[in-house]
Short mmCIF file of C-alpha atoms in Angstrom, two decimals:
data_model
loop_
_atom_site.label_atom_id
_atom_site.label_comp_id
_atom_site.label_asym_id
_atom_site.label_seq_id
_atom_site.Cartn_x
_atom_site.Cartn_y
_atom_site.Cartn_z
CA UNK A 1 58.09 10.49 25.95
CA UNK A 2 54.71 11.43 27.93
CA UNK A 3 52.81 9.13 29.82
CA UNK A 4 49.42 8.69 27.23
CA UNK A 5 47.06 6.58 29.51
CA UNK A 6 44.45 6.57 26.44
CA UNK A 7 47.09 5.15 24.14
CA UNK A 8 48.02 2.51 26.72
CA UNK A 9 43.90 1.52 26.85
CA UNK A 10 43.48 1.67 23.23
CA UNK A 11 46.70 -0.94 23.10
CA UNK A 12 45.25 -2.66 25.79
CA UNK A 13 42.01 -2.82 23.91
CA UNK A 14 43.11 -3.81 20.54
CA UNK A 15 45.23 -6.68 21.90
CA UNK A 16 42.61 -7.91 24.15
CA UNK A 17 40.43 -7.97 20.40
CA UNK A 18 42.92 -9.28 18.32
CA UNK A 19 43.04 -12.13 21.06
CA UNK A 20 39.80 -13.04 21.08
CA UNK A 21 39.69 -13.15 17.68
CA UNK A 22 42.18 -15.56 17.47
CA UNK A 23 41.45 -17.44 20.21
CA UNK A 24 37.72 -18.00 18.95
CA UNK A 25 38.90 -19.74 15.75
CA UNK A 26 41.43 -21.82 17.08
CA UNK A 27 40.81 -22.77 20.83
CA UNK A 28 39.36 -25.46 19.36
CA UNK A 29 42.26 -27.13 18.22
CA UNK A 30 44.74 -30.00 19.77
CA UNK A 31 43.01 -29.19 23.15
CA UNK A 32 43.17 -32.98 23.53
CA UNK A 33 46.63 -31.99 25.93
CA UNK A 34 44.87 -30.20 28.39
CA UNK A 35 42.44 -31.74 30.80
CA UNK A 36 41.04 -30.03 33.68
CA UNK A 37 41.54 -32.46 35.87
CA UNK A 38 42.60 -31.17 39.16
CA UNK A 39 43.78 -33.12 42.40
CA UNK A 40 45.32 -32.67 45.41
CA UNK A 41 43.87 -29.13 46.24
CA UNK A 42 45.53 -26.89 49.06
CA UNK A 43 48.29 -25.35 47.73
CA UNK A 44 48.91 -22.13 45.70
CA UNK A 45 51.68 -24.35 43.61
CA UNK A 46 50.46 -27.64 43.44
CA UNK A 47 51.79 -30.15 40.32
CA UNK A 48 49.82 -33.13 38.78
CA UNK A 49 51.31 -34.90 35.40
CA UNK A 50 48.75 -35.34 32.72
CA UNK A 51 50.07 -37.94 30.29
CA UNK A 52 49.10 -36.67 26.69
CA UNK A 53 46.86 -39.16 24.41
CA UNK A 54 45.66 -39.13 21.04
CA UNK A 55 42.22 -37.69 19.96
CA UNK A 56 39.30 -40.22 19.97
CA UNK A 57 36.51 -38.27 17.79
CA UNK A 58 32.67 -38.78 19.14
CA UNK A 59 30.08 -36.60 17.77
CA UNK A 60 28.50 -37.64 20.95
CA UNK A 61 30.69 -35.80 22.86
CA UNK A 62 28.38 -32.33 22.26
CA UNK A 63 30.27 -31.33 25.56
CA UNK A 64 33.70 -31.17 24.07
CA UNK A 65 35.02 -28.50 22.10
CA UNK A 66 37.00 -31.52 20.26
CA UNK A 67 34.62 -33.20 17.57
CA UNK A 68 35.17 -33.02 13.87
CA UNK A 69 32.80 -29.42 13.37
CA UNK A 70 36.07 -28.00 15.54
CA UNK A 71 39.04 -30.26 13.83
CA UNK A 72 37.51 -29.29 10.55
CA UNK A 73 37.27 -25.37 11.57
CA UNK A 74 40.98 -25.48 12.25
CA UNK A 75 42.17 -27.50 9.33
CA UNK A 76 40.30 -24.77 7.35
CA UNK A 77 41.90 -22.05 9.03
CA UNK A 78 45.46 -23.26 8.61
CA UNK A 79 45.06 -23.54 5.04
CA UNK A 80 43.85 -20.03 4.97
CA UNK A 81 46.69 -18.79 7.03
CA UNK A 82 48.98 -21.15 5.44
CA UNK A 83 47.52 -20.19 1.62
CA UNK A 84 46.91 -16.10 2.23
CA UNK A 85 49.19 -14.59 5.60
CA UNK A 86 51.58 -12.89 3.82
CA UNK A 87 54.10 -12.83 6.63
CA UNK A 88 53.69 -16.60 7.28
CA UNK A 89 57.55 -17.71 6.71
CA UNK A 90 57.57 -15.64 10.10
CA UNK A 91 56.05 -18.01 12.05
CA UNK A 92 56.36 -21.65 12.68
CA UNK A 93 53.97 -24.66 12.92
CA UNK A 94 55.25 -24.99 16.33
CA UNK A 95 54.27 -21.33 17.20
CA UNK A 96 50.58 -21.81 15.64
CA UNK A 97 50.30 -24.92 17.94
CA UNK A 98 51.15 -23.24 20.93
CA UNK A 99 48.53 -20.75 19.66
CA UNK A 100 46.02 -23.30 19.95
CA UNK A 101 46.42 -23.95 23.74
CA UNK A 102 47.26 -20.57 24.91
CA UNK A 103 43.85 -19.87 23.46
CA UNK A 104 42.28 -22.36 25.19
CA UNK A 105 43.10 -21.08 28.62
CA UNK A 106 42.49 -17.03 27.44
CA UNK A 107 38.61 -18.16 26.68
CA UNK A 108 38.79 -19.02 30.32
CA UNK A 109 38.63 -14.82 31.14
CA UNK A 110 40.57 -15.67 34.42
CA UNK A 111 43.50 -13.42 34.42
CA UNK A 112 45.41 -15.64 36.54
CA UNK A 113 45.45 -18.63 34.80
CA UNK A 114 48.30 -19.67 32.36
CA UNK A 115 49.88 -21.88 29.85
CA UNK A 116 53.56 -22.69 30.37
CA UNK A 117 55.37 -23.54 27.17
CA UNK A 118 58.64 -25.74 28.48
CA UNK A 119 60.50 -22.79 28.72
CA UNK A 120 58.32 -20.57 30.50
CA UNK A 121 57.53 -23.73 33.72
CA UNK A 122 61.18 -23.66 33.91
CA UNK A 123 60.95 -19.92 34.61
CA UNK A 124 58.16 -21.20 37.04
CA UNK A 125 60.08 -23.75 38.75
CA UNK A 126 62.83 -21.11 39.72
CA UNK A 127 60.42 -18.39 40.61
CA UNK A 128 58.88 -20.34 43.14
CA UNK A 129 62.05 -22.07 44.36
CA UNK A 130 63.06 -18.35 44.63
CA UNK A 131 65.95 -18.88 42.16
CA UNK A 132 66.21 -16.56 38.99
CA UNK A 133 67.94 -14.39 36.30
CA UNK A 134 67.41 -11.09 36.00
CA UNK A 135 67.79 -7.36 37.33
CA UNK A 136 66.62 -8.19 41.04
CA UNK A 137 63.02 -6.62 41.00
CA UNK A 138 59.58 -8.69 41.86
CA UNK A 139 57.31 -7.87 39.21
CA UNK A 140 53.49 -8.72 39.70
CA UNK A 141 50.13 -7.18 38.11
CA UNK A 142 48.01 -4.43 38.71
CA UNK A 143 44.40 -5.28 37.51
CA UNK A 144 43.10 -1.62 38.18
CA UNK A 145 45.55 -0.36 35.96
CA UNK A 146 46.25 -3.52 33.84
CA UNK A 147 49.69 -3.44 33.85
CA UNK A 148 53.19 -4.65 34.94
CA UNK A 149 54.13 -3.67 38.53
CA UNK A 150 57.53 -3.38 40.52
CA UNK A 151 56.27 -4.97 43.45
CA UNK A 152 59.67 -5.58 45.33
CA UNK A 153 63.43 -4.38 44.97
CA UNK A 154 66.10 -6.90 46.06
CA UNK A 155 68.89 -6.11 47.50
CA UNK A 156 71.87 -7.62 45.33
CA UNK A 157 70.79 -6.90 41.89
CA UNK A 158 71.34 -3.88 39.29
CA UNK A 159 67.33 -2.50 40.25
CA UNK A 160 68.55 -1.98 43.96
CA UNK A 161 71.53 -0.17 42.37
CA UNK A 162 69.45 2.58 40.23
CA UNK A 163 66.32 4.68 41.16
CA UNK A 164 63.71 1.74 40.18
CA UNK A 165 60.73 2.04 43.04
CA UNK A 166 58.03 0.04 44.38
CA UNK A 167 54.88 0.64 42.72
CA UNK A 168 56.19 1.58 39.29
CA UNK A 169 54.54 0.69 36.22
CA UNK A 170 56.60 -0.90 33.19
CA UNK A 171 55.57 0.31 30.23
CA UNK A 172 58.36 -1.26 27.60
CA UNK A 173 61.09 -3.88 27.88
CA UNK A 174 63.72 -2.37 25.59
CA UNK A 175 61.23 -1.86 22.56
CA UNK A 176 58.22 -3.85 23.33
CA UNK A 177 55.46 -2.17 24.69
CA UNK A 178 53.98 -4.51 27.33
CA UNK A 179 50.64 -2.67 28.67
CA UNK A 180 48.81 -5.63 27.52
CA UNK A 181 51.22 -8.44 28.91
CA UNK A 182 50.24 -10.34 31.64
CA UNK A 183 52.97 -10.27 34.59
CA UNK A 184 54.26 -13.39 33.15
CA UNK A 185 54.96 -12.41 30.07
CA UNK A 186 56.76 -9.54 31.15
CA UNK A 187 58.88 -11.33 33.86
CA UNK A 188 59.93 -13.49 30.76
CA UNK A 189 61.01 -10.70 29.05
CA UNK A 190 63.04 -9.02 31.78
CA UNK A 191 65.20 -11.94 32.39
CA UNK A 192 68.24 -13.00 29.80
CA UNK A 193 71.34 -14.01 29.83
CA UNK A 194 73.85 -13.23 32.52
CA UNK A 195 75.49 -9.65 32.05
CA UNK A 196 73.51 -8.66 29.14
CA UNK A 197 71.40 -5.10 29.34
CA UNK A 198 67.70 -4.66 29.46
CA UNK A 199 65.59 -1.13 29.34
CA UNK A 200 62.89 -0.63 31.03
CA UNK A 201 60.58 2.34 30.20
CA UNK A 202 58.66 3.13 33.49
CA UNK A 203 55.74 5.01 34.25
CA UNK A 204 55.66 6.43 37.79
CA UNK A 205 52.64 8.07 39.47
CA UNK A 206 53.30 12.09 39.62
CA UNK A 207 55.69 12.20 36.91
CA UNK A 208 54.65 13.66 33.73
CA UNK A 209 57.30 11.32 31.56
CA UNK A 210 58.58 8.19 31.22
CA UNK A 211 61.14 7.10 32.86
CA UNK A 212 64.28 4.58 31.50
CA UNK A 213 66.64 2.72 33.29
CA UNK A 214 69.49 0.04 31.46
CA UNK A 215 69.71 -2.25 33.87
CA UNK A 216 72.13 -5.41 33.86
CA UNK A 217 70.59 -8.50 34.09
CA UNK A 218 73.16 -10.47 37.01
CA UNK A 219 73.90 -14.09 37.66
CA UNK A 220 71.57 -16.73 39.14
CA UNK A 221 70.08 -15.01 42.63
CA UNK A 222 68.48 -16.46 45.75
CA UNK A 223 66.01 -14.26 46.42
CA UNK A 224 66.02 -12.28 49.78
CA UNK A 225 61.78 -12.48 50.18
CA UNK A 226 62.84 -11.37 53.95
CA UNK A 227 64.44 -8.32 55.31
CA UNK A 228 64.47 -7.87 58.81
CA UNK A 229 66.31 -5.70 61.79
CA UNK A 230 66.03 -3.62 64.77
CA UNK A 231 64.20 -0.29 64.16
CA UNK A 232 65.62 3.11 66.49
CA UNK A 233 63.79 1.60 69.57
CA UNK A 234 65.70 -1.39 70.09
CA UNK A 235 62.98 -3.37 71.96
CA UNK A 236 60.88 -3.57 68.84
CA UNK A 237 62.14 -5.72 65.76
CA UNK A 238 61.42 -5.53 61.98
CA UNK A 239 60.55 -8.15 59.07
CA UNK A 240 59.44 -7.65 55.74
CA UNK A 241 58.18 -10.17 53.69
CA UNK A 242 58.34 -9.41 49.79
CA UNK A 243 56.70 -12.95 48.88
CA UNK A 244 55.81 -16.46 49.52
CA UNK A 245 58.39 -18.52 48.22
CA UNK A 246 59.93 -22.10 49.17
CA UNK A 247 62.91 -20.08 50.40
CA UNK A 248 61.38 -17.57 52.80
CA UNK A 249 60.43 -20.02 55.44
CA UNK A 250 63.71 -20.50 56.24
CA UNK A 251 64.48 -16.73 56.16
CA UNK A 252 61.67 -15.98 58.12
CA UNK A 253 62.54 -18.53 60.98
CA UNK A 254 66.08 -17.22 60.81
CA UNK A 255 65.07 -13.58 61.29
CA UNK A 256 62.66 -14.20 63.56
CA UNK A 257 64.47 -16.22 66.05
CA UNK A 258 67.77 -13.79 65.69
CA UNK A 259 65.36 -11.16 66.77
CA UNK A 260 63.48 -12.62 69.38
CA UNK A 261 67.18 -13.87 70.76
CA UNK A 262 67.88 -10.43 71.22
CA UNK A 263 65.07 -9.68 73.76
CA UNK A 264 62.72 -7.53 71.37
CA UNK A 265 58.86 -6.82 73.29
CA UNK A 266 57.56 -5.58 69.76
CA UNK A 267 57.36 -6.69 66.04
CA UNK A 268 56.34 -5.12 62.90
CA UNK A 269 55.94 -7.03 59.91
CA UNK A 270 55.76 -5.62 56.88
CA UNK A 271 53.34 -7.32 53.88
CA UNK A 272 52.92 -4.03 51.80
CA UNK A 273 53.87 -4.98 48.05
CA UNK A 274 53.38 -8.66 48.39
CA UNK A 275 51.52 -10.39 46.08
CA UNK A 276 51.34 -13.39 47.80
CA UNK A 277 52.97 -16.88 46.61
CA UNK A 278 52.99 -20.49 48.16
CA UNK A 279 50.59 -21.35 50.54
CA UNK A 280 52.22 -23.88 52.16
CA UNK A 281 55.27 -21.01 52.90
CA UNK A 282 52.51 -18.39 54.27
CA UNK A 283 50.99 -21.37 56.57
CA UNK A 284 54.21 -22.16 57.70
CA UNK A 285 54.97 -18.64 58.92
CA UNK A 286 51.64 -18.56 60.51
CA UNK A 287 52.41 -21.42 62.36
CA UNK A 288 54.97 -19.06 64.08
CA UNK A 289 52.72 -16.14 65.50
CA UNK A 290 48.85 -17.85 65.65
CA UNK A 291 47.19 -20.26 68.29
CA UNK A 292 46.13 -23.56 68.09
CA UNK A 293 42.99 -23.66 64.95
CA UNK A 294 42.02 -23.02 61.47
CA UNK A 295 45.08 -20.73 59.28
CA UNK A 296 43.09 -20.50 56.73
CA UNK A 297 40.67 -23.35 54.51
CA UNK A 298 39.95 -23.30 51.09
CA UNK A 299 36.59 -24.76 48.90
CA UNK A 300 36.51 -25.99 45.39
CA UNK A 301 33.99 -25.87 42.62
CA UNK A 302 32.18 -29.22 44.41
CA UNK A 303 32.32 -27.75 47.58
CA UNK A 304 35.52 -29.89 48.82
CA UNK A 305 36.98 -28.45 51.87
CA UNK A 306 40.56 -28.55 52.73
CA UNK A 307 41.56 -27.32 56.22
CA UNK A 308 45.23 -25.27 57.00
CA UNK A 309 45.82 -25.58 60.97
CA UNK A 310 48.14 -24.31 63.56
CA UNK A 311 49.11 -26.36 66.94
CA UNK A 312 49.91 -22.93 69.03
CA UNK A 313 53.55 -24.47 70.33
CA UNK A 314 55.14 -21.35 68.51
CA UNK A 315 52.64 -18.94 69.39
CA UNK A 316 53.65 -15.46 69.03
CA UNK A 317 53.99 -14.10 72.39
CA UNK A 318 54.70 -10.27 71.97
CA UNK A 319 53.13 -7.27 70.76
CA UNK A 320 52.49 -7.39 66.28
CA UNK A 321 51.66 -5.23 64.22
CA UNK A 322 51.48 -5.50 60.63
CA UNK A 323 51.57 -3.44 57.59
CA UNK A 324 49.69 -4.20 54.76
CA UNK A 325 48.57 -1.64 51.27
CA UNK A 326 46.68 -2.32 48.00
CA UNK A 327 49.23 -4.06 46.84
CA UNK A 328 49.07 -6.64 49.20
CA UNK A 329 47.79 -9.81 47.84
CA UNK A 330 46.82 -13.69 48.06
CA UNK A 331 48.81 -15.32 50.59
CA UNK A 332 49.68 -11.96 52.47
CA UNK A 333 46.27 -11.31 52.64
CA UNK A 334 45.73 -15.02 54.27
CA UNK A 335 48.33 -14.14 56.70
CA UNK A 336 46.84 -10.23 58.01
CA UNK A 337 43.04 -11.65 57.46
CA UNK A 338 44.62 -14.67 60.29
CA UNK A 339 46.55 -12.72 62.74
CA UNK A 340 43.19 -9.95 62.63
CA UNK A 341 40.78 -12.50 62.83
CA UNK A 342 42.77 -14.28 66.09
CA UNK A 343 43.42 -10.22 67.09
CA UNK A 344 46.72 -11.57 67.77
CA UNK A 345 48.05 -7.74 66.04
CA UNK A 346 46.67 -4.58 64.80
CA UNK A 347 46.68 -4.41 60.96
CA UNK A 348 47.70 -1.36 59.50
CA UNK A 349 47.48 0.73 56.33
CA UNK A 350 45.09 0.45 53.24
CA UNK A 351 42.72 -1.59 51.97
CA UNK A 352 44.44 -4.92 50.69
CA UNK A 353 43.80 -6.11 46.91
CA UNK A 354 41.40 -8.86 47.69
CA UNK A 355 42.66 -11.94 45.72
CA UNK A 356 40.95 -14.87 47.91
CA UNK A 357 41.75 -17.29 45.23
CA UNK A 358 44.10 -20.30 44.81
CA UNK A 359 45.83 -21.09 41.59
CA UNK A 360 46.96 -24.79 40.76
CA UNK A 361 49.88 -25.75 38.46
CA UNK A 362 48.81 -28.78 36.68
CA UNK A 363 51.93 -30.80 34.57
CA UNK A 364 51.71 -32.49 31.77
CA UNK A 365 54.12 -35.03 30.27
CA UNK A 366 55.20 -33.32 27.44
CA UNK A 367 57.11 -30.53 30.21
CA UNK A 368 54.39 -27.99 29.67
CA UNK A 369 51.94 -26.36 32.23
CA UNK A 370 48.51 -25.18 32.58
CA UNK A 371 47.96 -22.95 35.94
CA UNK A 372 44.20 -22.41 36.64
CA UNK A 373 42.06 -21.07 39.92
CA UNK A 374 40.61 -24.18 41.51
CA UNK A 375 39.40 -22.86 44.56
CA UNK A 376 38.49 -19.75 46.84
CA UNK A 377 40.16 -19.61 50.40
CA UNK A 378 38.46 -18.22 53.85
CA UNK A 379 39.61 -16.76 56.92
CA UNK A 380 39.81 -18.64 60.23
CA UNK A 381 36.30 -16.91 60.95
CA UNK A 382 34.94 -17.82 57.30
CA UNK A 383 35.83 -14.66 55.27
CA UNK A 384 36.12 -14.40 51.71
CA UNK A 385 38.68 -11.94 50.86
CA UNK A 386 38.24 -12.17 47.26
CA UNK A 387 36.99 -8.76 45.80
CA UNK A 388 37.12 -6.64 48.89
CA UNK A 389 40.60 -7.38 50.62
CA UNK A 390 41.38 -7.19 54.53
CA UNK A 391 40.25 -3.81 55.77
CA UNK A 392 42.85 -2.47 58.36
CA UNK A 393 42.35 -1.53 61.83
CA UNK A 394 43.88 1.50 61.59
CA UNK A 395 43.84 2.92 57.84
CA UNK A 396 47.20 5.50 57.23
CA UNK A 397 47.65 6.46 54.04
CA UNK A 398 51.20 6.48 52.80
CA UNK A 399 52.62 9.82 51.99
CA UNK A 400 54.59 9.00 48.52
CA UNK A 401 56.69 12.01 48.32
CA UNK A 402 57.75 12.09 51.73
CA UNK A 403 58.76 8.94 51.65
CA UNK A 404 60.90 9.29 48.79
CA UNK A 405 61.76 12.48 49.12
CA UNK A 406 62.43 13.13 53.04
CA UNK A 407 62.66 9.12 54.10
CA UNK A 408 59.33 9.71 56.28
CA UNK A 409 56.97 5.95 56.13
CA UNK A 410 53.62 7.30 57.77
CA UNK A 411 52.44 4.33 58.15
CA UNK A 412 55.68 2.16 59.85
CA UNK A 413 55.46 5.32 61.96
CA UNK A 414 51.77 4.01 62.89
CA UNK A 415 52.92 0.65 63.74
CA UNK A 416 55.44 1.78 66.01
CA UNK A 417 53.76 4.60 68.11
CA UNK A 418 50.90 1.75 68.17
CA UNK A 419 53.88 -1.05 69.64
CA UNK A 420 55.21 1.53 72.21
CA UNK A 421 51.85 2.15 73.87
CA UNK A 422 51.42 -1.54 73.85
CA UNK A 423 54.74 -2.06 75.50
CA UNK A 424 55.22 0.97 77.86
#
């Protein structure tokens, strides 16, 4: 099979239409469940409960898509569907409904906001707890290429076990073409039950074909979001974070302190690939290398500030530097736009993604979810990141073949010839 970049657009393109047309008939509908009503900003996963009531029908309320023009609309359109789709003992009232509110939030045009059905916040809930099922790969979004990344192997699962890389593209999961799924959709896919087989069909930059791989999805995982060690000069020390989860405080505090028990005068840390996460987990990791001020603060729609600060008792003492690419995202980028804005280390690598924004997971009481962007964050000196990314100190592009071909990382190669004149 040949990669067909037009055919993946035109897909792209007539979901995206098919969408809209949908969405623009029925967003209308039982929208009474979801209120944007927001509190408690300052956190990438935050979660409110909105208790569900019935619909009160004003034709006052010219502000609300609920009134009876839009009740009526909808109650027409079921009959049609329900009267004329000739496949419609293939879908249920229950899958219409969810229609209604997925639409809803796609009218929105923000590609990272969400509805979670019950199902789906469950999948949530373990993501960010950094519990899962699956084949041990992080999977995030590319929105220049508008599709499904590998954006982490873990070690652990069958993806670490076959020749799945960083920075491929997933095309189909077994025989459902996903180039216009949302990350979400895909990760939802991906996972199953325990010992059961998935195929991916990946597209890889440089290689003319697709590529499959049957991977077995594996038991319940805690994700290792931190790998760390000593690199060939044993004064300098190593950490790579693959995300911001609950869990990689812990890990990062544990590989930290291991190495810094060991006498290292040097560390790299490594943020290329990460698409970011909680940002209570990326302040708490900042509260191990920054001094005393701002982390990071974010601002709402009304102009509501909400300050992330560091006491400098843990302030990193030793050389940094840190690696970052275009895949690094969100709460990485909080972290590298920090430590370069305190010049507490030299930043490394490409341009990051620029995501400055903060997304909110608001409950409601029937166990579903809506996730929306609430607010836009700024560095310690009052950056926006959002749209143009941390530019590095010292830009090194990575050389992809050598890197899988004879093991050579330009760029960590950078970091530590940059560490050694720092420390000898």
């Amino acid at each position: 099979m040949m990669f067909d970049e037009q055919k993946i657009t035109e897909t792209q393109k007539l979901y995206t239409e098919r969408r809209k047309g949908f969405n623009s008939g029925l967003i209308c509908g039982i929208i009474c469940t979801i209120f944007i009503v927001l509190a408690g900003l300052g956190g990438q996963y935050l979660y409110d409960t909105i208790v569900l009531k019935a619909v009160v029908v004003d034709d006052n309320q010219y502000n609300s898509v609920i009134n009876k023009r839009s009740i009526n609309k909808i109650e027409a359109m079921e009959e049609i569907i329900q009267t004329r789709f000739y496949q419609v003992e293939n879908i249920t009232n229950e899958e219409l409904e969810e229609g209604l509110y997925r639409g809803l939030i796609s009218a929105l045009n923000d590609p990272y906001a969400d509805y979670f059905s019950k199902d789906e916040l469950i999948m949530a809930h373990a993501s960010i707890e950094g519990v899962f099922y699956g084949i041990g790969a992080l999977i995030s979004y590319d929105e220049e290429k508008n599709l499904a990344v590998i954006s982490g192997i873990l070690e652990g699962g069958s993806a670490a076990e076959s020749d799945l890389r960083e920075g491929d593209y997933i095309i189909m999961v077994d025989d459902v073409d996903v180039t216009a799924y949302s990350s979400a959709e895909v990760v939802s896919l991906v996972r199953g039950q325990e010992n059961t087989k998935v195929m991916l069909t990946i597209y890889r930059e440089g290689v003319s074909d697709y590529i499959t791989f049957d991977l077995i999805r594996k038991k319940a995982l805690e994700k290792a979001t931190v790998r760390s060690g000593f690199t060939e000069d044993a004064n300098i020390g190593y950490i790579r974070i693959y995300e911001f989860d609950n869990i990689t405080i812990n890990q990062f505090n544990d590989a930290l302190d291991e190495l810094m028990e060991n006498g290292i005068r040097g560390l790299i840390i490594d943020l290329r690939s990460n698409p970011g996460g909680n940002i209570n987990s990326v302040n708490a990791i900042a509260r191990r290398i920054l001094p005393e001020g701002l982390i990071v603060y974010t601002e709402d729609r009304q102009g509501k500030r909400v300050e992330y600060t560091c006491d400098g008792k843990n302030e990193l003492m030793i050389p940094l530097t840190v690696l970052v690419d275009q895949a690094t995202a969100s709460a990485a980028e909080i972290l590298a736009g920090a430590i370069q804005d305190y010049q507490k280390g030299t930043v490394i690598g490409q341009q990051t993604f620029g995501k400055g924004i903060v997304q909110q997971i608001v409950n409601m009481s029937d166990n579903t979810a809506v996730k929306l962007t609430v607010s836009s964050y700024y560095t310690p000196l009052g950056r926006s990141l959002n749209g143009t990314g941390v530019t590095p100190d010292i830009i090194v592009e990575l050389n992809h073949s050598a890197y899988y071909e004879d093991d050579i990382d330009t760029q960590f190669e950078e970091a530590m010839r940059v560490l050694k004149d720092k420390i000898y």
